[in-house]
Amino acid sequence: MKLYVTYGSPYARLARIIVIEKALEDRVEIMEAKTRTPGSPYYHINPSGRVPYLVDDRGVGMEDSQIVCAYLDGLDGKPRFHDASRTSDWAHLRLEFAARSMCDGIAVWGREMIRPMQGSPAMAHLILAVAVEMARKRGLGDLTAGRPQLARWMRSVSNLPSMQRTVPP
Ligand SMILES: N[C@@H](CCC(=O)N[C@@H](CS)C(=O)NCC(=O)O)C(=O)O
């Protein structure tokens, strides 16, 4: 089988973790995909361009960490991370899907944070600035620490009179 990943993707990482946990390293070849690249040959393998993507022994491809992890975990008939008794354990499922939402949010956050924020402020700038300030105020950490460009940008946005006048208590 071939598992297409990028090494920065948390979703692909989940699949890689299951490969290790289920001792599948001899059966699953990890392939690095080139995503977000015009003309990437990966689009001929998985047209959506997303990872993880698993091509099984019959050549059948499947995407999305949820199905890829469940498939890999179930190969030996003894799934450890997808206990059948939990399929109607709503408390557990609520937790799993809340964790998924959190992972989605952090993945988008991480991706957007590396984009340069330039130009005169538009809504994107204001949203980022209030979120960064909120994280700092609520003790979630200073997201500008170690990011001098972001820190410089935050200082300039934080100086806007409207930002100053609406600082949360
Ligand atoms: N819900 C999907 C999310 C997969 C996903 O968004 N993967 C990102 C990497 S973190 C991706 O492949 N992005 C490439 C692109 O959008 O072109 C899953 O759980 O597998």
GROMACS .gro file of C-alpha atoms and ligand atoms in nm:
model
  189
    1MET     CA    1   0.000   0.000   0.000
    2LYS     CA    2   0.105   0.358  -0.050
    3LEU     CA    3   0.022   0.638   0.193
    4TYR     CA    4   0.058   0.986   0.047
    5VAL     CA    5   0.146   1.251   0.304
    6THR     CA    6   0.309   1.582   0.360
    7TYR     CA    7   0.525   1.593   0.670
    8GLY     CA    8   0.362   1.913   0.795
    9SER     CA    9   0.002   1.791   0.777
   10PRO     CA   10  -0.158   1.698   1.111
   11TYR     CA   11  -0.413   1.482   0.925
   12ALA     CA   12  -0.142   1.288   0.743
   13ARG     CA   13   0.039   1.258   1.074
   14LEU     CA   14  -0.263   1.079   1.223
   15ALA     CA   15  -0.239   0.819   0.947
   16ARG     CA   16   0.138   0.788   0.997
   17ILE     CA   17   0.081   0.734   1.370
   18ILE     CA   18  -0.161   0.448   1.299
   19VAL     CA   19   0.092   0.291   1.060
   20ILE     CA   20   0.346   0.288   1.344
   21GLU     CA   21   0.102   0.188   1.620
   22LYS     CA   22  -0.028  -0.105   1.415
   23ALA     CA   23   0.321  -0.212   1.304
   24LEU     CA   24   0.234  -0.164   0.937
   25GLU     CA   25   0.562  -0.009   0.832
   26ASP     CA   26   0.649  -0.310   0.614
   27ARG     CA   27   0.314  -0.296   0.438
   28VAL     CA   28   0.266   0.078   0.394
   29GLU     CA   29   0.508   0.283   0.190
   30ILE     CA   30   0.506   0.650   0.289
   31MET     CA   31   0.512   0.875  -0.016
   32GLU     CA   32   0.569   1.249   0.008
   33ALA     CA   33   0.312   1.435  -0.201
   34LYS     CA   34   0.363   1.778  -0.352
   35THR     CA   35   0.049   1.968  -0.258
   36ARG     CA   36  -0.045   2.323  -0.348
   37THR     CA   37   0.185   2.317  -0.649
   38PRO     CA   38   0.046   2.388  -0.996
   39GLY     CA   39   0.104   2.087  -1.221
   40SER     CA   40   0.203   1.857  -0.936
   41PRO     CA   41   0.204   1.491  -1.048
   42TYR     CA   42   0.017   1.419  -0.724
   43TYR     CA   43  -0.302   1.555  -0.880
   44HIS     CA   44  -0.303   1.253  -1.114
   45ILE     CA   45  -0.306   1.029  -0.806
   46ASN     CA   46  -0.553   1.225  -0.594
   47PRO     CA   47  -0.729   1.499  -0.791
   48SER     CA   48  -0.845   1.678  -0.474
   49GLY     CA   49  -0.475   1.729  -0.397
   50ARG     CA   50  -0.524   1.664  -0.027
   51VAL     CA   51  -0.339   1.437   0.211
   52PRO     CA   52  -0.356   1.181   0.360
   53TYR     CA   53  -0.444   0.954   0.069
   54LEU     CA   54  -0.409   0.579   0.086
   55VAL     CA   55  -0.385   0.346  -0.211
   56ASP     CA   56  -0.457  -0.005  -0.088
   57ASP     CA   57  -0.318  -0.337  -0.211
   58ARG     CA   58  -0.589  -0.358  -0.479
   59GLY     CA   59  -0.501  -0.012  -0.606
   60VAL     CA   60  -0.812   0.145  -0.457
   61GLY     CA   61  -0.756   0.498  -0.331
   62MET     CA   62  -0.922   0.664  -0.034
   63GLU     CA   63  -0.885   1.006   0.117
   64ASP     CA   64  -0.949   1.176   0.450
   65SER     CA   65  -0.774   1.086   0.774
   66GLN     CA   66  -1.094   0.955   0.927
   67ILE     CA   67  -1.142   0.670   0.677
   68VAL     CA   68  -0.769   0.616   0.619
   69CYS     CA   69  -0.705   0.571   0.993
   70ALA     CA   70  -1.009   0.346   1.039
   71TYR     CA   71  -0.905   0.134   0.739
   72LEU     CA   72  -0.546   0.093   0.858
   73ASP     CA   73  -0.654   0.023   1.216
   74GLY     CA   74  -0.900  -0.243   1.099
   75LEU     CA   75  -0.664  -0.434   0.869
   76ASP     CA   76  -0.584  -0.695   1.135
   77GLY     CA   77  -0.948  -0.727   1.240
   78LYS     CA   78  -0.860  -0.589   1.584
   79PRO     CA   79  -0.906  -0.211   1.566
   80ARG     CA   80  -0.750  -0.046   1.871
   81PHE     CA   81  -0.841   0.314   1.798
   82HIS     CA   82  -1.187   0.251   1.650
   83ASP     CA   83  -1.354   0.031   1.907
   84ALA     CA   84  -1.680  -0.100   1.755
   85SER     CA   85  -1.855  -0.062   2.092
   86ARG     CA   86  -1.795   0.311   2.065
   87THR     CA   87  -1.994   0.367   1.745
   88SER     CA   88  -2.294   0.470   1.956
   89ASP     CA   89  -2.099   0.609   2.250
   90TRP     CA   90  -2.216   0.965   2.189
   91ALA     CA   91  -2.009   1.116   2.470
   92HIS     CA   92  -1.694   0.971   2.316
   93LEU     CA   93  -1.798   1.072   1.963
   94ARG     CA   94  -1.874   1.427   2.075
   95LEU     CA   95  -1.523   1.443   2.219
   96GLU     CA   96  -1.366   1.300   1.902
   97PHE     CA   97  -1.545   1.548   1.678
   98ALA     CA   98  -1.473   1.841   1.909
   99ALA     CA   99  -1.104   1.741   1.888
  100ARG     CA  100  -1.136   1.723   1.508
  101SER     CA  101  -1.283   2.073   1.498
  102MET     CA  102  -1.001   2.198   1.715
  103CYS     CA  103  -0.746   2.037   1.482
  104ASP     CA  104  -0.921   2.196   1.179
  105GLY     CA  105  -0.909   2.537   1.347
  106ILE     CA  106  -0.544   2.508   1.443
  107ALA     CA  107  -0.447   2.381   1.094
  108VAL     CA  108  -0.611   2.685   0.931
  109TRP     CA  109  -0.464   2.917   1.193
  110GLY     CA  110  -0.113   2.780   1.140
  111ARG     CA  111  -0.144   2.812   0.763
  112GLU     CA  112  -0.279   3.164   0.771
  113MET     CA  113  -0.019   3.284   1.021
  114ILE     CA  114   0.257   3.232   0.769
  115ARG     CA  115   0.091   3.456   0.511
  116PRO     CA  116   0.232   3.808   0.504
  117MET     CA  117  -0.023   4.057   0.641
  118GLN     CA  118   0.037   4.372   0.442
  119GLY     CA  119  -0.158   4.664   0.308
  120SER     CA  120  -0.412   4.888   0.472
  121PRO     CA  121  -0.625   4.708   0.729
  122ALA     CA  122  -0.924   4.513   0.599
  123MET     CA  123  -1.143   4.271   0.794
  124ALA     CA  124  -0.882   3.992   0.770
  125HIS     CA  125  -0.630   4.214   0.950
  126LEU     CA  126  -0.875   4.319   1.220
  127ILE     CA  127  -0.988   3.960   1.282
  128LEU     CA  128  -0.629   3.838   1.315
  129ALA     CA  129  -0.539   4.126   1.546
  130VAL     CA  130  -0.832   4.076   1.785
  131ALA     CA  131  -0.768   3.701   1.792
  132VAL     CA  132  -0.397   3.746   1.873
  133GLU     CA  133  -0.482   3.996   2.146
  134MET     CA  134  -0.752   3.769   2.284
  135ALA     CA  135  -0.507   3.477   2.303
  136ARG     CA  136  -0.261   3.696   2.494
  137LYS     CA  137  -0.525   3.836   2.730
  138ARG     CA  138  -0.675   3.497   2.808
  139GLY     CA  139  -0.337   3.345   2.893
  140LEU     CA  140  -0.320   3.123   2.584
  141GLY     CA  141   0.022   3.261   2.504
  142ASP     CA  142   0.179   3.543   2.310
  143LEU     CA  143   0.157   3.432   1.949
  144THR     CA  144   0.394   3.709   1.847
  145ALA     CA  145   0.677   3.567   2.061
  146GLY     CA  146   0.959   3.455   1.832
  147ARG     CA  147   0.776   3.602   1.530
  148PRO     CA  148   0.930   3.947   1.488
  149GLN     CA  149   0.740   4.023   1.168
  150LEU     CA  150   0.406   3.943   1.328
  151ALA     CA  151   0.506   4.135   1.642
  152ARG     CA  152   0.590   4.443   1.432
  153TRP     CA  153   0.266   4.413   1.242
  154MET     CA  154   0.066   4.364   1.563
  155ARG     CA  155   0.220   4.674   1.717
  156SER     CA  156   0.110   4.885   1.424
  157VAL     CA  157  -0.245   4.747   1.422
  158SER     CA  158  -0.276   4.766   1.802
  159ASN     CA  159  -0.199   5.137   1.777
  160LEU     CA  160  -0.513   5.207   1.576
  161PRO     CA  161  -0.739   5.426   1.790
  162SER     CA  162  -1.028   5.184   1.736
  163MET     CA  163  -0.817   4.895   1.866
  164GLN     CA  164  -0.707   5.099   2.166
  165ARG     CA  165  -1.062   5.206   2.250
  166THR     CA  166  -1.194   4.851   2.238
  167VAL     CA  167  -0.926   4.672   2.440
  168PRO     CA  168  -1.108   4.398   2.634
  169PRO     CA  169  -1.114   4.434   3.014
  170LIG     N1  170  -1.058   1.640   0.663
  170LIG     C1  171  -0.936   1.606   0.595
  170LIG     C2  172  -0.844   1.727   0.591
  170LIG     C3  173  -0.720   1.703   0.506
  170LIG     C4  174  -0.647   1.831   0.475
  170LIG     O1  175  -0.701   1.942   0.481
  170LIG     N2  176  -0.520   1.817   0.438
  170LIG     C5  177  -0.441   1.933   0.399
  170LIG     C6  178  -0.305   1.932   0.469
  170LIG     S1  179  -0.318   1.969   0.640
  170LIG     C7  180  -0.413   1.927   0.252
  170LIG     O2  181  -0.395   1.820   0.198
  170LIG     N3  182  -0.403   2.042   0.187
  170LIG     C8  183  -0.362   2.049   0.050
  170LIG     C9  184  -0.453   2.133  -0.034
  170LIG     O3  185  -0.556   2.178   0.019
  170LIG     O4  186  -0.422   2.154  -0.152
  170LIG    C10  187  -0.869   1.490   0.668
  170LIG     O5  188  -0.903   1.465   0.784
  170LIG     O6  189  -0.788   1.419   0.606
   0.00000   0.00000   0.00000
